[in-house]
Coordinates of C-alpha atoms in Angstrom, one line a residue:
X1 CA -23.5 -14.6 -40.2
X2 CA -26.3 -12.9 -39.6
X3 CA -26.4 -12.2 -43.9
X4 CA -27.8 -16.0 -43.4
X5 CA -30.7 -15.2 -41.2
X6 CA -33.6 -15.0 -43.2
X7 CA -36.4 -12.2 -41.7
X8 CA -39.1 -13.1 -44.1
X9 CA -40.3 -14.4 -47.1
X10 CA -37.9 -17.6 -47.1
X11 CA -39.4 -20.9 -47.3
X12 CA -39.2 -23.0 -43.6
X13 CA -37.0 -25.7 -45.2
X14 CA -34.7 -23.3 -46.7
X15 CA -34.6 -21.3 -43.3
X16 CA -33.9 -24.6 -41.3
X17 CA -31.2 -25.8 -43.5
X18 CA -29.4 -22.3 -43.2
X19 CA -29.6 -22.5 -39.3
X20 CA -28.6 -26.1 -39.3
X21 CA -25.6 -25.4 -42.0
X22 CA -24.9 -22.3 -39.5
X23 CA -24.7 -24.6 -36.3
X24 CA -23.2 -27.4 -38.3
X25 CA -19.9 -25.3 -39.7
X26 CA -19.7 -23.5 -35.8
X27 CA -19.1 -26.8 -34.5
X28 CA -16.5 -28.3 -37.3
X29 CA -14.6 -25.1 -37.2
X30 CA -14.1 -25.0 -33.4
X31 CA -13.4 -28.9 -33.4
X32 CA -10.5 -28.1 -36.1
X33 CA -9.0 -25.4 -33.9
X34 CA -9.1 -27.5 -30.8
X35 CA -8.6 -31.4 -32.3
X36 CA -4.7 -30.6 -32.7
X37 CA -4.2 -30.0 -28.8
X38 CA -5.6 -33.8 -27.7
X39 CA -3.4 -36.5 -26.7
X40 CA 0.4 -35.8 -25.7
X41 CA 1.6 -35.3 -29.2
X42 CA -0.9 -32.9 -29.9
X43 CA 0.8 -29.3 -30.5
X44 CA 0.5 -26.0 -28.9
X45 CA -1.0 -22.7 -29.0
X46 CA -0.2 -19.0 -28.6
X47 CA -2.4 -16.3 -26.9
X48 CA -1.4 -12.5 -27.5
X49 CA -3.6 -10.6 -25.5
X50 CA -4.3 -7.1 -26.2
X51 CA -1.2 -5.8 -24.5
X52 CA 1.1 -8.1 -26.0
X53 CA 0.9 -10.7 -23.4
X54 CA 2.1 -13.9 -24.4
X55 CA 0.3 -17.7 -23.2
X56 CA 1.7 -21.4 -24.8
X57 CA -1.1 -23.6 -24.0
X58 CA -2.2 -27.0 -24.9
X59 CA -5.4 -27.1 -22.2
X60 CA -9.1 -26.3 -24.0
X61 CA -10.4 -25.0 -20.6
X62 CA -7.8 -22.1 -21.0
X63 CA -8.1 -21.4 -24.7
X64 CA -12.0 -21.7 -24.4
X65 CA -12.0 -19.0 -22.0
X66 CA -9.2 -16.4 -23.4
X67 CA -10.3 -17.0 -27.0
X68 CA -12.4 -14.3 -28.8
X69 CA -15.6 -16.5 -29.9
X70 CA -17.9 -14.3 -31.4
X71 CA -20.3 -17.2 -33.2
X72 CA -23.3 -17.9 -31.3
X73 CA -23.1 -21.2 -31.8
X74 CA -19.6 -21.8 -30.9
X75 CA -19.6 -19.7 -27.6
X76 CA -22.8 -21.7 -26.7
X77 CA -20.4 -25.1 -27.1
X78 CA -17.6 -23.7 -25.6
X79 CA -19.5 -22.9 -22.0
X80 CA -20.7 -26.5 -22.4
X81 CA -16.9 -27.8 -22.6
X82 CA -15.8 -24.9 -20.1
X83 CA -19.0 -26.1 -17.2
X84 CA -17.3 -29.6 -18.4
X85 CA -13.8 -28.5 -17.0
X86 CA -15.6 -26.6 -13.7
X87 CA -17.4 -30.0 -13.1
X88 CA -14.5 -32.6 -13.5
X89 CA -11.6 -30.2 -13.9
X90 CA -10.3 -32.3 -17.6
X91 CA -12.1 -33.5 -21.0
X92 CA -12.9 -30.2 -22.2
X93 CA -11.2 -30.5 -25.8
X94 CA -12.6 -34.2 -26.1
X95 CA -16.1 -32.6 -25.3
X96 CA -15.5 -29.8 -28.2
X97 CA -14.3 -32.4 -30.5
X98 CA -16.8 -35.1 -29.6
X99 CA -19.8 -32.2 -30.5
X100 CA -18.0 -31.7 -33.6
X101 CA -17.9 -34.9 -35.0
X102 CA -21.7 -35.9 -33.8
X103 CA -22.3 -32.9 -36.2
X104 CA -20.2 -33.7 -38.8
X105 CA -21.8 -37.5 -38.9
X106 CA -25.0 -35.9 -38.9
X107 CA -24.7 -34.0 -41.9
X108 CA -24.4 -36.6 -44.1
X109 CA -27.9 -37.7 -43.0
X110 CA -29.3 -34.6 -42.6
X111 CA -28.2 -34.1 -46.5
X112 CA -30.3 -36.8 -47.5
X113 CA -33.5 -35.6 -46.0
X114 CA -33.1 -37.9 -42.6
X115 CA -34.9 -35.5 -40.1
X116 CA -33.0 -34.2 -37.4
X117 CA -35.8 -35.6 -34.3
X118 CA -34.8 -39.0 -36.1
X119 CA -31.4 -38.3 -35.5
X120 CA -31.7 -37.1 -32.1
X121 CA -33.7 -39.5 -30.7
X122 CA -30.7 -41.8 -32.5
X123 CA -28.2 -40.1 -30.2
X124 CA -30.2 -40.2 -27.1
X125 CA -31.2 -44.2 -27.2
X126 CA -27.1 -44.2 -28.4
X127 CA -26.2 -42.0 -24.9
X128 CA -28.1 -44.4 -22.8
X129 CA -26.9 -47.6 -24.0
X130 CA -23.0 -46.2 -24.5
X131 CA -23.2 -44.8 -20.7
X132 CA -24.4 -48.3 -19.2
X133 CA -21.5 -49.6 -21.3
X134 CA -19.3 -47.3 -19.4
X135 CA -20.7 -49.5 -16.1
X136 CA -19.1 -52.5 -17.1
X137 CA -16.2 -51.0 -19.2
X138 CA -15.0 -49.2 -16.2
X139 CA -12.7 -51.0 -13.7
X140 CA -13.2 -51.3 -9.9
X141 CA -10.7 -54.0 -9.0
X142 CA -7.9 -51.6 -8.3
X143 CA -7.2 -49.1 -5.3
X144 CA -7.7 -46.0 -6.1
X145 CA -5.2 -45.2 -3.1
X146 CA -2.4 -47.2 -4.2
X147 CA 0.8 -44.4 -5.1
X148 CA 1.3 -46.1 -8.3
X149 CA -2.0 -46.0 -9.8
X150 CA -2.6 -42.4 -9.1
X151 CA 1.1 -42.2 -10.8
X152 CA -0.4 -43.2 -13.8
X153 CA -3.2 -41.1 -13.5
X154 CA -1.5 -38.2 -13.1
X155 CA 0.9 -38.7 -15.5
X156 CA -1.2 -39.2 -18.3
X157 CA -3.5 -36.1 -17.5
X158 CA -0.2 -33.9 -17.4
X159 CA 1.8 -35.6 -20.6
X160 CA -1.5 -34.1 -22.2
X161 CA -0.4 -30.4 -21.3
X162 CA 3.2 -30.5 -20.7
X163 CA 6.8 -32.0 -21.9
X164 CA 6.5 -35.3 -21.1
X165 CA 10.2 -35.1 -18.8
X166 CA 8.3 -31.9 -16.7
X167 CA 5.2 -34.1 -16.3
X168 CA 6.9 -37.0 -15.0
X169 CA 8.7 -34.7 -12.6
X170 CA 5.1 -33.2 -11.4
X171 CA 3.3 -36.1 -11.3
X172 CA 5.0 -37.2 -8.2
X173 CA 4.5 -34.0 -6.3
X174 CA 0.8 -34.0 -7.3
X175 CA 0.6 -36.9 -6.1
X176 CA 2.3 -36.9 -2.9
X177 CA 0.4 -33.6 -2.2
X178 CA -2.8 -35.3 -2.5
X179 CA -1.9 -38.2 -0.3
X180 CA -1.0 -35.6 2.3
X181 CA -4.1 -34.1 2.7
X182 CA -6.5 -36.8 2.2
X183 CA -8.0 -37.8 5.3
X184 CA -10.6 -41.0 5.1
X185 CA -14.5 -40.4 4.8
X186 CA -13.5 -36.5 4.0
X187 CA -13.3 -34.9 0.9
X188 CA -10.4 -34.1 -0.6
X189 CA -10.3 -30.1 -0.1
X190 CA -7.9 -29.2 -3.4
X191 CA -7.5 -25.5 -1.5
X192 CA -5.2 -27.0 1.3
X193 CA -2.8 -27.5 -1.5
X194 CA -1.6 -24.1 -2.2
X195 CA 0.0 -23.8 -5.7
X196 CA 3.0 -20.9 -5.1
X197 CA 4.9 -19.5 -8.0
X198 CA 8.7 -18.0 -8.2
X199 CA 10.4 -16.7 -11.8
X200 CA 13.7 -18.0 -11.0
X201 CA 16.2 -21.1 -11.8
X202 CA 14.0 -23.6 -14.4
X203 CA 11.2 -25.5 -14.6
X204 CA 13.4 -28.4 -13.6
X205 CA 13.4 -26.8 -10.4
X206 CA 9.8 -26.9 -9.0
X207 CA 9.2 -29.2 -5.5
X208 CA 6.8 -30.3 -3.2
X209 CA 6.7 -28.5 0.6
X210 CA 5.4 -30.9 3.5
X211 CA 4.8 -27.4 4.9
X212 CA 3.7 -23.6 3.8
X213 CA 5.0 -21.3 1.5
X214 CA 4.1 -17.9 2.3
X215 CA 4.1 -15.0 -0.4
X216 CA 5.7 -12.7 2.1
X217 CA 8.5 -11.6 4.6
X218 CA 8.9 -9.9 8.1
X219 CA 8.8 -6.2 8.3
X220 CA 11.5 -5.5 10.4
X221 CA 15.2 -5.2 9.9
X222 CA 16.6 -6.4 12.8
X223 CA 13.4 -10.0 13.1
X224 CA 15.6 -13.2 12.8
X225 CA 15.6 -14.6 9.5
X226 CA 15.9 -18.1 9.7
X227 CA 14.8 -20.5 13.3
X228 CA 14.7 -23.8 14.3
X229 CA 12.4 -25.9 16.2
X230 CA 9.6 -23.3 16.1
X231 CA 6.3 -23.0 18.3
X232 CA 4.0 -21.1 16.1
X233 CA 1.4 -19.0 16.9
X234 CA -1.5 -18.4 14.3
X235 CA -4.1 -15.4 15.2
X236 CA -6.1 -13.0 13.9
X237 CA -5.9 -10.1 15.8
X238 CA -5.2 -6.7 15.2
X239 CA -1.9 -5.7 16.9
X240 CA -2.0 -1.9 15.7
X241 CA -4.7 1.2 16.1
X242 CA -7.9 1.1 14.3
X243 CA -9.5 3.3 12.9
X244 CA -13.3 3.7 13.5
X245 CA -16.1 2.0 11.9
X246 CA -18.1 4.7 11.5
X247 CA -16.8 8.3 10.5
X248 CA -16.0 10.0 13.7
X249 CA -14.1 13.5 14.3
X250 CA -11.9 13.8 18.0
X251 CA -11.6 17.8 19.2
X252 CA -9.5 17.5 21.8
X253 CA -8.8 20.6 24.6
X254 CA -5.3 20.8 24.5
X255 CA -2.0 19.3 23.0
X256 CA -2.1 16.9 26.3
X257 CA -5.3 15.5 25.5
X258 CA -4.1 14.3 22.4
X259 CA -1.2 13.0 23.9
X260 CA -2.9 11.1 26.5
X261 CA -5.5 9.9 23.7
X262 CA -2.7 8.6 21.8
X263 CA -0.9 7.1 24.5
X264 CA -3.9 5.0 25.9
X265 CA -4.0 3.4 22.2
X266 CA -0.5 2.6 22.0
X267 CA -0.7 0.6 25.4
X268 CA -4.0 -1.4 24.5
X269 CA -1.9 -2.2 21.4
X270 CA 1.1 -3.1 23.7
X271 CA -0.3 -4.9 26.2
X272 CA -2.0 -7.3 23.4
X273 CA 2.1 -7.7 22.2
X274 CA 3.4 -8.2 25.6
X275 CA 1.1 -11.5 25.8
X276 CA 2.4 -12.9 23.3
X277 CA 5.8 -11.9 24.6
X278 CA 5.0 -13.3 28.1
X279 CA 3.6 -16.8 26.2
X280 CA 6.6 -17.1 24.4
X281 CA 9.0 -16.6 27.1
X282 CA 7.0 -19.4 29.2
X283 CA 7.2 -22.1 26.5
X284 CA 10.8 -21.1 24.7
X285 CA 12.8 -22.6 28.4
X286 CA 15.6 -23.5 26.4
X287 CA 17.5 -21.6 23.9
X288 CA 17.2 -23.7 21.0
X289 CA 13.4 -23.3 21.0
X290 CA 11.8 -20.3 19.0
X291 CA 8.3 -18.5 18.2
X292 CA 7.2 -17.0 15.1
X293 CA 3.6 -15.4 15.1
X294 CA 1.9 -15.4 11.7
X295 CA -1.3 -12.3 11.9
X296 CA -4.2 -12.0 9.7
X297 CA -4.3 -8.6 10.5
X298 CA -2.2 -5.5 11.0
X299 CA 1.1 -5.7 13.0
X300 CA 1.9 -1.8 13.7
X301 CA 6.0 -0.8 14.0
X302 CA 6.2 -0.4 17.7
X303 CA 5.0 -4.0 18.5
X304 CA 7.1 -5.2 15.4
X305 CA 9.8 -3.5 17.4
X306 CA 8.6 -5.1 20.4
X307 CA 8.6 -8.7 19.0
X308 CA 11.9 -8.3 17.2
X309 CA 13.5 -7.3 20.7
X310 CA 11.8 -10.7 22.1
X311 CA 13.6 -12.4 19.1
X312 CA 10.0 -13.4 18.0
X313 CA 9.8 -13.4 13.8
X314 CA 6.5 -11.6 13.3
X315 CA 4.6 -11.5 9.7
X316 CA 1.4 -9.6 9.2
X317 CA -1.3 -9.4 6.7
X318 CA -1.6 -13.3 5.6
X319 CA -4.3 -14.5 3.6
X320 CA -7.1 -16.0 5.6
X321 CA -6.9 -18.8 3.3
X322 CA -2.9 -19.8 4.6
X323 CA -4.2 -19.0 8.3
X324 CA -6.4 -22.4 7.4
X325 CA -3.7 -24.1 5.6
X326 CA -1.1 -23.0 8.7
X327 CA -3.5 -24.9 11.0
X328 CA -3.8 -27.9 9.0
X329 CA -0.2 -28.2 8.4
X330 CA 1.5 -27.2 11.7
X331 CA -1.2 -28.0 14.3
X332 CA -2.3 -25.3 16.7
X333 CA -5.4 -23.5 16.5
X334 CA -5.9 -20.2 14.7
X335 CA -6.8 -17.2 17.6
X336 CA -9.3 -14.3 16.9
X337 CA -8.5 -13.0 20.9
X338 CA -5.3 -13.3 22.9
X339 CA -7.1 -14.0 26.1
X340 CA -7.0 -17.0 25.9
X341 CA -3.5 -17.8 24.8
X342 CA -2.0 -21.1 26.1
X343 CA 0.7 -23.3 25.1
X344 CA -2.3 -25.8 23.7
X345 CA -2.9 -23.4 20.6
X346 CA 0.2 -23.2 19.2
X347 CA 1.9 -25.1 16.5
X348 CA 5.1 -26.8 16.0
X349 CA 7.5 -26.4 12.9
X350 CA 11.7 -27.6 12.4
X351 CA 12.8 -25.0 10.5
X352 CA 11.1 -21.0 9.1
X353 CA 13.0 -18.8 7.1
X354 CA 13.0 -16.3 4.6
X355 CA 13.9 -16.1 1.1
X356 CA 14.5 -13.1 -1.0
X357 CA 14.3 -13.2 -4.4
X358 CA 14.4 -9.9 -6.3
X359 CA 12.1 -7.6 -5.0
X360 CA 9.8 -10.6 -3.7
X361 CA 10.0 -11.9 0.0
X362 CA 9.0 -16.1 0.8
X363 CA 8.8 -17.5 3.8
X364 CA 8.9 -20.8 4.3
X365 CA 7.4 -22.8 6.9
X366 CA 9.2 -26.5 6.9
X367 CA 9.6 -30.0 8.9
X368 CA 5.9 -30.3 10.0
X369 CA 4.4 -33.4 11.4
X370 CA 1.5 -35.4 9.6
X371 CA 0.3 -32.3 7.9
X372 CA -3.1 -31.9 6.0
X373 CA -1.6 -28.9 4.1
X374 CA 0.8 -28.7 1.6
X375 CA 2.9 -26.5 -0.9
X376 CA 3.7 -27.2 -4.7
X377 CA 6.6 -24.3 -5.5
X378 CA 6.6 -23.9 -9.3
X379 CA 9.8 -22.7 -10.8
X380 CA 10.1 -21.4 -14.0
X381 CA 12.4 -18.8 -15.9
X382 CA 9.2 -17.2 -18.0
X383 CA 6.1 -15.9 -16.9
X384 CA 4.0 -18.1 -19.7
X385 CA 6.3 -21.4 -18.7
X386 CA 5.0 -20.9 -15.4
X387 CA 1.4 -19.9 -16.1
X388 CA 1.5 -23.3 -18.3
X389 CA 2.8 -25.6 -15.8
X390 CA 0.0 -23.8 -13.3
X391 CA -2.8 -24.6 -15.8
X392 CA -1.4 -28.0 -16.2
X393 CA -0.9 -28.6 -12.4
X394 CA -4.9 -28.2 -11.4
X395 CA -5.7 -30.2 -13.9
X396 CA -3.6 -33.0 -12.8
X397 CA -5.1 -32.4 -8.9
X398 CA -8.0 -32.6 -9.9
X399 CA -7.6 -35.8 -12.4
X400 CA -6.1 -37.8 -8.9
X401 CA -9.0 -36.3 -7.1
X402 CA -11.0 -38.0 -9.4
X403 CA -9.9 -41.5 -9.4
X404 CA -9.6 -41.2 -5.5
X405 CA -13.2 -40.5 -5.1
X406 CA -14.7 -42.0 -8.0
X407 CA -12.8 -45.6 -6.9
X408 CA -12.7 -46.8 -10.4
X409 CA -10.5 -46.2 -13.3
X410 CA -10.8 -46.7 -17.4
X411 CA -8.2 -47.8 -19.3
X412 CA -7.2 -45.0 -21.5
X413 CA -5.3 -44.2 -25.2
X414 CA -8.8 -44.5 -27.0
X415 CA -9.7 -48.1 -25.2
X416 CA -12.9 -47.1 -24.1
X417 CA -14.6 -45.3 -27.3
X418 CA -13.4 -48.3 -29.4
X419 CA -14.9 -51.0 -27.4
X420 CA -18.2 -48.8 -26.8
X421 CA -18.2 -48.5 -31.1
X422 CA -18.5 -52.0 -31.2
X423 CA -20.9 -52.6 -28.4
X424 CA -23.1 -50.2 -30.5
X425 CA -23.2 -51.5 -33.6
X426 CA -24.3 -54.9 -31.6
X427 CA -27.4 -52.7 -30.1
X428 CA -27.9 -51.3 -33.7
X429 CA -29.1 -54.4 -34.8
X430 CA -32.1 -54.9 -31.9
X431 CA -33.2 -51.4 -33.2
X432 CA -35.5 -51.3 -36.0
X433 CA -36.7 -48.1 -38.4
X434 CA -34.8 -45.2 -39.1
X435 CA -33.4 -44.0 -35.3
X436 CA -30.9 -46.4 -35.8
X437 CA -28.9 -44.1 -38.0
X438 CA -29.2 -42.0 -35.3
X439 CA -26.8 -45.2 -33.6
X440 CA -24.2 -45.2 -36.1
X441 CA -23.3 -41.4 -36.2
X442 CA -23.2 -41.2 -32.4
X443 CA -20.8 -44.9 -32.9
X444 CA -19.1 -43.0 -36.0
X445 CA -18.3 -39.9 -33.6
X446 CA -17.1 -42.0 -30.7
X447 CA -14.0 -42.8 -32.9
X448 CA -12.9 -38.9 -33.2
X449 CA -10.8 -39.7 -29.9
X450 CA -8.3 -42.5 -31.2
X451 CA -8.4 -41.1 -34.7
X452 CA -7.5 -37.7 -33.4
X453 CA -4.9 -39.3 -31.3
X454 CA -3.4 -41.5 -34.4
X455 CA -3.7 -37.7 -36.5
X456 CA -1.3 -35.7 -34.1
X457 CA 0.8 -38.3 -33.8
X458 CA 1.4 -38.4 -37.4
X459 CA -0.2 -42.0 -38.2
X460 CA -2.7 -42.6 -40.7
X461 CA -6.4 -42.5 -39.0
X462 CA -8.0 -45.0 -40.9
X463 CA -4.9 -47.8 -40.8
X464 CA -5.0 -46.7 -37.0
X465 CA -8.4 -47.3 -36.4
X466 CA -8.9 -50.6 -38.3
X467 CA -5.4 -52.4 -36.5
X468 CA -7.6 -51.4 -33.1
X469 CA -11.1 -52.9 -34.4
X470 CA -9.3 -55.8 -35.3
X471 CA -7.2 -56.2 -32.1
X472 CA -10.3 -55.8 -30.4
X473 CA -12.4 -58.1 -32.2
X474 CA -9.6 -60.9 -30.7
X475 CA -10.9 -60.5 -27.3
X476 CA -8.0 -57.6 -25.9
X477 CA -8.8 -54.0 -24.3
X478 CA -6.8 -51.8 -26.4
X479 CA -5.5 -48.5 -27.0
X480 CA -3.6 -46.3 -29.1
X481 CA 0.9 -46.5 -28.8
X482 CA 1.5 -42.8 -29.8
X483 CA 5.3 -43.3 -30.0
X484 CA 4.6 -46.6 -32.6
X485 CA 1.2 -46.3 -34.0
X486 CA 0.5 -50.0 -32.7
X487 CA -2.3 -51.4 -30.4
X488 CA -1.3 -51.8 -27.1
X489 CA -3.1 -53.0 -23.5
X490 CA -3.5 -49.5 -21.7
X491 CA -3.9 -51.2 -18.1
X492 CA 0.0 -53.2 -18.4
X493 CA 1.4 -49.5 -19.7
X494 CA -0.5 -47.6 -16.8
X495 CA -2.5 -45.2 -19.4
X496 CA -5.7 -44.9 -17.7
X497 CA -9.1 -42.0 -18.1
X498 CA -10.9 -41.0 -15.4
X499 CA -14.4 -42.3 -15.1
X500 CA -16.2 -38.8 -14.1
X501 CA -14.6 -37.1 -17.4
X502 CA -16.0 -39.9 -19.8
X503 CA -19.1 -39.8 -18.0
X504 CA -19.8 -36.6 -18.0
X505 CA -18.7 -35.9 -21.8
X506 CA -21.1 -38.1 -23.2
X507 CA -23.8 -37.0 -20.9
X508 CA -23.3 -33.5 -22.1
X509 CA -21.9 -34.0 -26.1
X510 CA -24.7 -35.6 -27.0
X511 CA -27.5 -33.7 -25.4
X512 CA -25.5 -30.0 -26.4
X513 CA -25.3 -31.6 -30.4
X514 CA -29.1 -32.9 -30.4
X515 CA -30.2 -29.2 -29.3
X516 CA -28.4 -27.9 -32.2
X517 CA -29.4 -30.3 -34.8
X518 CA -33.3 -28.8 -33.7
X519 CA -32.6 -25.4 -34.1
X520 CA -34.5 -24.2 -37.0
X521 CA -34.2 -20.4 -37.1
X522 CA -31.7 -17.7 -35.8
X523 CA -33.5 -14.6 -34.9
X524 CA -32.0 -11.7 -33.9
X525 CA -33.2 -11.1 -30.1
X526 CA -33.9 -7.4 -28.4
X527 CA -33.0 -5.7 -26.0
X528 CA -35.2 -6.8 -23.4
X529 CA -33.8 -10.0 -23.4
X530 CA -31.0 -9.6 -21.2
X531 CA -31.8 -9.2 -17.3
X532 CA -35.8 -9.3 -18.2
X533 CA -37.8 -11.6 -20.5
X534 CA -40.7 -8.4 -20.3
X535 CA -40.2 -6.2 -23.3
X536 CA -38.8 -2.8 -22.3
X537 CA -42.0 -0.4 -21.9
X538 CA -44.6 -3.2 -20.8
X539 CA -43.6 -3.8 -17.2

């Protein structure tokens, strides 16, 4: 690459048509790579990492991040699709592929002599205009909280990255999980839906928990392993002896010293214990009631031993993130002291028990009422099956997320970017001189999508393309039938995109392709570029 970068001596227009051809071929090539994965007939990829680790995806956010991009040009446009995926969590291969092709249009101006500020200006008056088509395009009329919808919605984001019988046995958990933990005028925390993972059985097998799924087990032999009707107490409090802060050294007299020092600790440590000992006996009156404490921190053997005796299943060392979730889902509130224990701050739970599984200890934490917090258990014989229904899994939270808060939907399979092509080339006609050219190539690109589409699903693009223009032209919203090839109304078939993704991917597409279409030069920068815009030596 840089063999292309001129230092000196080269004319400008030769130097800007070698940074434009440059820019130009970064963006077709990573389009090619990517345009294979849209849609759900588009086909897979394989990451070996260095170690020989082994990844099957379909999602652009994942390859975008584990690929080696060493281009410039095409690292630049892959943070744009990556922020794309942070932002709305989906669209980052239609944002790569959608830069691509505003490219690839605008080389064929660019060959005849069309300056690239005519064509950029083009793409921004195009951006404006295909944005407040968006406005009307989109539709409002539904409820965004009606099951069915976000059904849809959630299948179609996850038929894009999995086997379309897995995603239809996902979407229902994603969407279940979601209506869980929304709560009205809240936002929808994604966090209180913890995503828990198990190599074991098939994919077939992965649920929804109304409950918690802990990545742990007790630490005692003789703890019960599986109760019923359970209080449960949530704290963070440190049931063993700390060690100091600050670096300290004890010299003690004699060997009785020591042993009094020692005992004093083990009785703070026991006298924290018998609390919860004493709370438990008060509210378990009946035998059929139990009490499970769940700790942030440290639970040291002798009050394990303690609590075990009591008949109390104890587990230590959770992540502050399930002490939240715990909360949420079983009621109580989480303790950072135990003087103030009373029966008000616990929890309530049918059933807790422990699986083993290998090596690995789960507990689960089941039969909790109206709770904000959730559990999707993903099953999978393979490491890289599960890491690819995982991928898959956010991305279809965070599509429903979407349509929940943006209350609007589009209808999907290409709809939109053919009915926005032909509201442009109305608005090409009310612009006069050479920006409108400009217009077409950003109308040109919009197509990409349903060609792409018609491409990996082994259809001819242009016959594709032409059937929708013309189905469209009669007055219908259309979209692309991967299974046949033939128009068909996206709303009846429940094929719908989310408004944020199209939104924000032709904020961004066109804005990232006009940027490069004004580059003029490559240079080489120095050191002090990084960290420091001062030079190194002039500070």
């Amino acid at each position: 690459m840089l063999s292309m970068i001129k230092q000196q001596g080269a004319a400008a227009d030769s130097r800007r048509g070698q940074a434009l051809l440059l820019n130009i071929s970064a963006g077709k090539g990573l389009q090619n790579v990517l345009k294979t994965n849209l849609g759900p007939r588009g086909t897979l990829k394989m990451l070996v990492g260095g170690g020989g680790d082994i990844k099957l995806t379909k999602d652009g956010k994942v390859l975008l991040h584990e690929m080696q991009i060493q281009h410039p040009t095409a690292a630049l446009i892959a943070r744009t699709a990556t922020a794309q995926d942070d932002i709305t969590g989906d669209g980052t291969t239609t944002n790569v592929i959608t830069i691509g092709e505003l490219l690839k249009q605008s080389e064929r101006y660019l060959q005849e002599n069309i300056h690239p500020r005519i064509i950029a200006e083009g793409f921004e008056l195009a951006k404006d205009r295909c944005l407040a088509f968006l406005e009307e395009f989109k539709q409002t009329s539904q409820d965004t909280l009606d099951r069915e919808l976000l059904i849809s919605i959630a299948k179609t984001s996850l038929r894009t990255k999995l086997p379309a019988d897995l995603a239809d046995q996902l979407t229902e958990q994603v969407v279940d999980a979601l209506l869980l933990i929304h709560r009205p005028e809240q936002p929808l925390d994604l966090f209180m839906v913890e995503i828990m993972t198990m190599q074991h059985r098939t994919d077939g097998h992965s649920s929804l928990v109304k409950g918690l799924v802990l990545d742990h087990g007790t630490r005692h032999p003789d703890m019960p392993k599986k109760l019923t009707n359970c209080f449960i107490l949530t704290c963070n409090v440190s049931l063993e002896y700390e060690k100091t802060e600050v670096n300290a050294n004890f010299l003690y007299k004699d060997h009785e010293t020591r042993s009094r020092m020692i005992d004093g600790e083990h009785k703070l440590v026991a006298a924290k214990c018998r609390q919860i000992i004493e709370l438990k006996n008060h509210v378990c009156d009946t035998p059929d009631k139990n009490f499970v404490v769940i700790n942030q921190k440290g639970i040291d053997p002798i009050c394990l031993d303690m609590l075990a005796k009591a008949g109390i299943m104890g587990l230590r060392r959770a992540k502050r993130r399930n002490m939240e979730r715990l909360t949420l889902a079983c009621g109580g509130t989480a303790m950072n002291s135990l003087e103030d224990l009373t029966p008000d701050c616990l929890g309530h739970a049918d059933l807790v028990y422990e699986q083993t599984l290998g090596e690995e200890k789960y507990t689960f934490v089941e039969g909790v009422k109206n709770p904000f917090s959730c559990t999707i258990l993903i099953k999978g014989p393979t490491k890289h099956q599960i890491e690819q229904i995982k991928d898959a899994l956010r991305d279809g939270l965070r599509a429903v997320k979407n349509t929940i808060e943006d209350k609007c939907v589009v209808p999907g399979g290409g709809a939109f970017q053919i009915a926005a092509y032909a509201d442009l080339m109305k608005f090409k006609e009310t612009i006069t001189g050479r920006t409108k050219l400009g217009i077409q190539a950003f109308a040109d690109a919009l197509l990409v999508v349903p060609k792409t589409l018609a491409q990996n699903s082994g259809f001819d693009p242009m016959d594709t393309i032409i059937k929708l223009q013309e189905e469209y032209a009669k007055g219908h919203i259309v979209g692309l039938d991967v299974e046949s090839g033939e128009p068909m109304d996206p709303v009846s078939e429940g094929i719908f995109d989310q408004y944020s993704v199209l939104k924000q991917v032709y904020r961004s597409s066109p804005v990232i392709a006009s940027q490069l279409l004004l580059i003029d030069e490559i240079i080489k920068a120095g050191k002090g570029m990084r960290g420091s815009s001062v030079p190194e030596g002039q500070e």
